[in-house]
Short mmCIF file of C-alpha atoms in Angstrom, two decimals:
data_model
loop_
_atom_site.label_atom_id
_atom_site.label_comp_id
_atom_site.label_asym_id
_atom_site.label_seq_id
_atom_site.Cartn_x
_atom_site.Cartn_y
_atom_site.Cartn_z
CA SER A 1 12.74 0.19 20.59
CA GLN A 2 14.21 1.64 17.74
CA GLU A 3 12.23 1.64 14.27
CA LEU A 4 13.48 2.19 10.93
CA GLU A 5 11.19 3.81 8.33
CA GLN A 6 11.96 3.79 4.89
CA SER A 7 10.63 5.94 1.63
CA PRO A 8 9.54 5.57 -0.66
CA GLN A 9 8.20 2.01 -0.39
CA SER A 10 8.38 1.65 -4.21
CA LEU A 11 10.28 3.29 -6.66
CA ILE A 12 10.30 3.01 -10.71
CA VAL A 13 13.07 4.78 -12.39
CA GLN A 14 13.90 4.77 -16.17
CA GLU A 15 17.44 3.60 -16.69
CA GLY A 16 20.45 5.99 -16.61
CA LYS A 17 18.30 8.34 -13.96
CA ASN A 18 19.43 9.06 -10.52
CA LEU A 19 17.27 8.02 -7.51
CA THR A 20 17.54 8.47 -3.50
CA ILE A 21 16.41 5.96 -1.07
CA ASN A 22 15.76 7.23 2.69
CA CYS A 23 15.83 5.73 5.92
CA THR A 24 14.39 7.41 8.89
CA SER A 25 15.00 6.34 12.43
CA SER A 26 12.42 6.57 15.64
CA LYS A 27 15.73 7.19 17.84
CA THR A 28 19.60 8.80 17.41
CA LEU A 29 21.15 6.34 14.74
CA TYR A 30 25.00 5.67 15.69
CA GLY A 31 25.27 3.56 13.05
CA LEU A 32 23.55 1.95 10.06
CA TYR A 33 24.02 -0.96 7.37
CA TRP A 34 22.59 -1.03 4.00
CA TYR A 35 21.46 -4.36 2.20
CA LYS A 36 20.17 -5.35 -1.09
CA GLN A 37 17.76 -8.26 -1.85
CA LYS A 38 16.93 -9.78 -5.18
CA TYR A 39 13.60 -11.07 -4.70
CA GLY A 40 13.06 -14.85 -3.36
CA GLU A 41 17.04 -14.69 -2.11
CA GLY A 42 18.86 -13.39 0.89
CA LEU A 43 20.31 -10.24 1.61
CA ILE A 44 23.67 -8.62 0.01
CA PHE A 45 25.66 -6.49 2.29
CA LEU A 46 26.31 -2.87 0.64
CA MET A 47 27.60 -0.41 2.82
CA MET A 48 28.15 0.40 6.50
CA LEU A 49 27.96 3.81 8.34
CA GLN A 50 29.27 4.36 11.77
CA LYS A 51 29.37 8.13 12.60
CA GLY A 52 27.18 11.11 11.55
CA GLY A 53 28.36 12.80 8.51
CA GLU A 54 29.62 9.63 7.06
CA GLU A 55 29.57 9.08 3.58
CA LYS A 56 30.82 6.08 1.65
CA SER A 57 30.85 5.10 -2.45
CA HIS A 58 30.87 1.84 -4.01
CA GLU A 59 30.50 2.29 -7.80
CA LYS A 60 27.23 4.07 -8.44
CA ILE A 61 25.67 3.88 -4.91
CA THR A 62 26.45 6.57 -2.44
CA ALA A 63 25.16 6.13 1.04
CA LYS A 64 25.35 8.75 3.90
CA LEU A 65 24.31 9.50 7.41
CA ASP A 66 22.76 12.56 9.12
CA GLU A 67 22.68 11.76 12.61
CA LYS A 68 20.94 15.20 13.38
CA LYS A 69 18.24 13.93 11.04
CA GLN A 70 18.10 10.83 12.58
CA GLN A 71 18.24 9.86 8.87
CA SER A 72 20.48 7.88 6.02
CA SER A 73 20.16 8.28 2.34
CA LEU A 74 21.24 5.92 -0.37
CA HIS A 75 21.72 7.36 -3.83
CA ILE A 76 22.33 5.79 -6.95
CA THR A 77 23.51 7.44 -10.07
CA ALA A 78 22.93 6.49 -13.44
CA SER A 79 20.60 3.87 -12.53
CA GLN A 80 21.49 0.23 -14.48
CA PRO A 81 19.00 -3.02 -14.58
CA SER A 82 21.41 -4.64 -12.12
CA HIS A 83 20.43 -2.13 -9.62
CA ALA A 84 16.68 -3.53 -9.28
CA GLY A 85 15.59 -4.94 -5.98
CA ILE A 86 14.85 -4.23 -2.74
CA TYR A 87 16.75 -2.37 -0.63
CA LEU A 88 16.81 -2.34 3.34
CA CYS A 89 18.37 -0.31 5.96
CA GLY A 90 19.23 -1.90 9.34
CA ILE A 91 20.93 -1.51 12.76
CA ASN A 92 22.92 -4.55 13.34
CA GLU A 93 23.03 -4.14 16.94
CA LYS A 94 19.53 -3.86 17.57
CA LEU A 95 18.85 -6.40 14.97
CA THR A 96 16.19 -3.93 13.19
CA PHE A 97 15.59 -3.75 9.79
CA GLY A 98 13.77 -1.42 7.69
CA THR A 99 10.57 -2.07 5.80
CA GLY A 100 12.53 -2.19 2.37
CA THR A 101 12.39 -0.17 -0.57
CA ARG A 102 11.48 -2.09 -4.09
CA LEU A 103 13.45 -0.48 -6.78
CA THR A 104 12.23 -1.10 -10.50
CA ILE A 105 14.45 0.15 -13.48
CA ILE A 106 12.50 0.31 -17.00
CA PRO A 107 14.36 0.63 -20.30
CA ASP B 1 33.87 -21.12 -0.55
CA GLY B 2 32.70 -19.88 2.57
CA GLY B 3 29.39 -18.94 3.04
CA ILE B 4 25.82 -19.56 4.38
CA THR B 5 23.25 -22.28 3.57
CA GLN B 6 19.68 -22.80 4.12
CA SER B 7 17.49 -26.13 2.90
CA PRO B 8 15.40 -26.61 1.44
CA LYS B 9 14.75 -23.73 -0.75
CA TYR B 10 11.15 -24.18 -0.92
CA LEU B 11 8.97 -26.25 1.98
CA PHE B 12 5.36 -27.38 2.06
CA ARG B 13 3.88 -28.94 5.23
CA LYS B 14 0.30 -29.85 6.39
CA GLU B 15 -1.53 -27.52 9.25
CA GLY B 16 -0.83 -28.94 12.26
CA GLN B 17 2.96 -30.45 11.81
CA ASN B 18 6.21 -29.26 12.89
CA VAL B 19 8.94 -28.66 10.53
CA THR B 20 12.64 -27.79 10.93
CA LEU B 21 14.45 -25.41 8.51
CA SER B 22 18.39 -26.36 8.15
CA CYS B 23 20.92 -23.14 8.40
CA GLU B 24 24.74 -23.82 8.10
CA GLN B 25 27.40 -21.53 8.13
CA ASN B 26 31.15 -22.31 7.46
CA LEU B 27 32.55 -18.81 7.75
CA ASN B 28 33.36 -19.60 11.37
CA HIS B 29 31.04 -17.01 12.71
CA ASP B 30 29.73 -16.91 16.39
CA ALA B 31 27.01 -15.11 15.76
CA MET B 32 23.88 -16.76 14.10
CA TYR B 33 20.15 -15.20 13.49
CA TRP B 34 16.72 -16.06 12.08
CA TYR B 35 14.49 -13.84 10.46
CA ARG B 36 10.97 -13.82 8.83
CA GLN B 37 10.24 -11.79 5.45
CA ASP B 38 6.52 -11.12 4.76
CA PRO B 39 5.38 -9.45 1.50
CA GLY B 40 5.33 -5.63 2.29
CA GLN B 41 7.10 -5.77 5.56
CA GLY B 42 10.69 -5.72 6.45
CA LEU B 43 12.80 -8.53 8.42
CA ARG B 44 11.46 -9.34 11.79
CA LEU B 45 13.82 -11.13 14.16
CA ILE B 46 12.67 -14.71 15.51
CA TYR B 47 15.99 -15.98 17.62
CA TYR B 48 19.39 -15.34 17.66
CA SER B 49 22.64 -16.93 19.12
CA GLN B 50 25.59 -15.08 20.01
CA ILE B 51 27.64 -18.35 20.74
CA VAL B 52 26.87 -22.24 20.89
CA ASN B 53 24.47 -23.40 23.20
CA ASP B 54 23.10 -19.96 24.05
CA PHE B 55 20.23 -18.08 21.77
CA GLN B 56 17.74 -15.69 22.93
CA LYS B 57 14.00 -14.95 21.44
CA GLY B 58 13.72 -12.07 19.38
CA ASP B 59 10.49 -10.02 18.72
CA ILE B 60 8.28 -12.93 17.07
CA ALA B 61 9.72 -15.82 18.91
CA GLU B 62 6.00 -17.49 19.47
CA GLY B 63 5.78 -20.84 17.73
CA TYR B 64 9.47 -21.05 16.81
CA SER B 65 12.03 -23.09 18.55
CA VAL B 66 15.89 -23.23 17.65
CA SER B 67 19.08 -25.15 19.16
CA ARG B 68 22.91 -24.26 18.89
CA GLU B 69 24.76 -27.34 19.53
CA LYS B 70 27.43 -26.56 16.95
CA LYS B 71 28.69 -23.47 16.31
CA GLU B 72 28.12 -24.14 12.49
CA SER B 73 24.79 -24.86 12.80
CA PHE B 74 21.26 -23.11 13.79
CA PRO B 75 18.19 -25.04 12.99
CA LEU B 76 14.87 -23.36 13.35
CA THR B 77 11.30 -25.85 14.00
CA VAL B 78 8.74 -24.15 12.97
CA THR B 79 6.04 -25.72 15.57
CA SER B 80 2.20 -25.82 14.93
CA ALA B 81 1.44 -23.45 17.77
CA GLN B 82 2.79 -20.87 14.86
CA LYS B 83 -0.76 -19.52 13.71
CA ASN B 84 0.57 -17.88 10.53
CA PRO B 85 3.77 -20.12 9.75
CA THR B 86 3.69 -19.40 5.58
CA ALA B 87 6.25 -16.84 4.93
CA PHE B 88 9.91 -16.17 3.51
CA TYR B 89 12.59 -17.30 6.42
CA LEU B 90 16.05 -15.99 6.32
CA CYS B 91 18.93 -17.29 8.35
CA ALA B 92 21.76 -15.00 8.55
CA SER B 93 25.73 -15.19 10.87
CA SER B 94 28.35 -12.42 11.77
CA ALA B 95 31.49 -12.41 13.60
CA GLY B 96 29.64 -10.41 16.05
CA ARG B 97 26.24 -8.40 16.89
CA VAL B 98 27.75 -5.30 15.53
CA ASN B 99 29.32 -6.92 12.60
CA GLU B 100 27.56 -6.89 8.69
CA GLN B 101 25.32 -9.79 9.01
CA PHE B 102 25.96 -12.63 5.82
CA PHE B 103 22.41 -14.11 4.72
CA GLY B 104 21.69 -17.41 3.52
CA PRO B 105 19.39 -17.83 0.09
CA GLY B 106 16.02 -18.30 2.02
CA THR B 107 13.33 -20.92 2.51
CA ARG B 108 9.98 -20.23 1.19
CA LEU B 109 7.77 -22.21 3.66
CA THR B 110 4.01 -22.76 2.64
CA VAL B 111 1.54 -24.14 4.92
CA LEU B 112 -1.20 -25.85 3.01
#
């Protein structure tokens, strides 16, 4: 089975600062999804990466897929309170999700 | 508005009772899923269905049962055989297995 490990597990960042969340796979990554979850709610789809080296951006969030490192990263620029939540990576084809990274933004 | 709904939002049950969680979608999606989320853990797959009248066990199916009689509906029954049922349950749907999943708001089940 393929496992996804996210780091860090928890992150506290001052508003306006940049941050990076990593998702590392135990096997080759052919594609990856990123989701965001507000506490006690469902997941919201952020981005899908389908091939090695791919990079996508939406507003201040950028995701990259490094297939050689079996890793994906999610980078947030100039963080805002609205970015707070739990970020999860997932492989839809495998129906597998990472353990999540809890992001807190402080003033 | 198209979407996926779960009810109820909060559910309490006594130990030894079966309980059914509702999941409905009007997105015309073929695939539907049930996940369980515990504190500090990611989502774990309970059951999934890729088409009406067919479903497969996920990683933690023991103590749970599902049905898929209609495309729009995928109810989950938590039986008394589930040893630790207190958790947050999420339902999702997608056009196909490789497509992005759309999630419902979740049901928090507490066993008293």
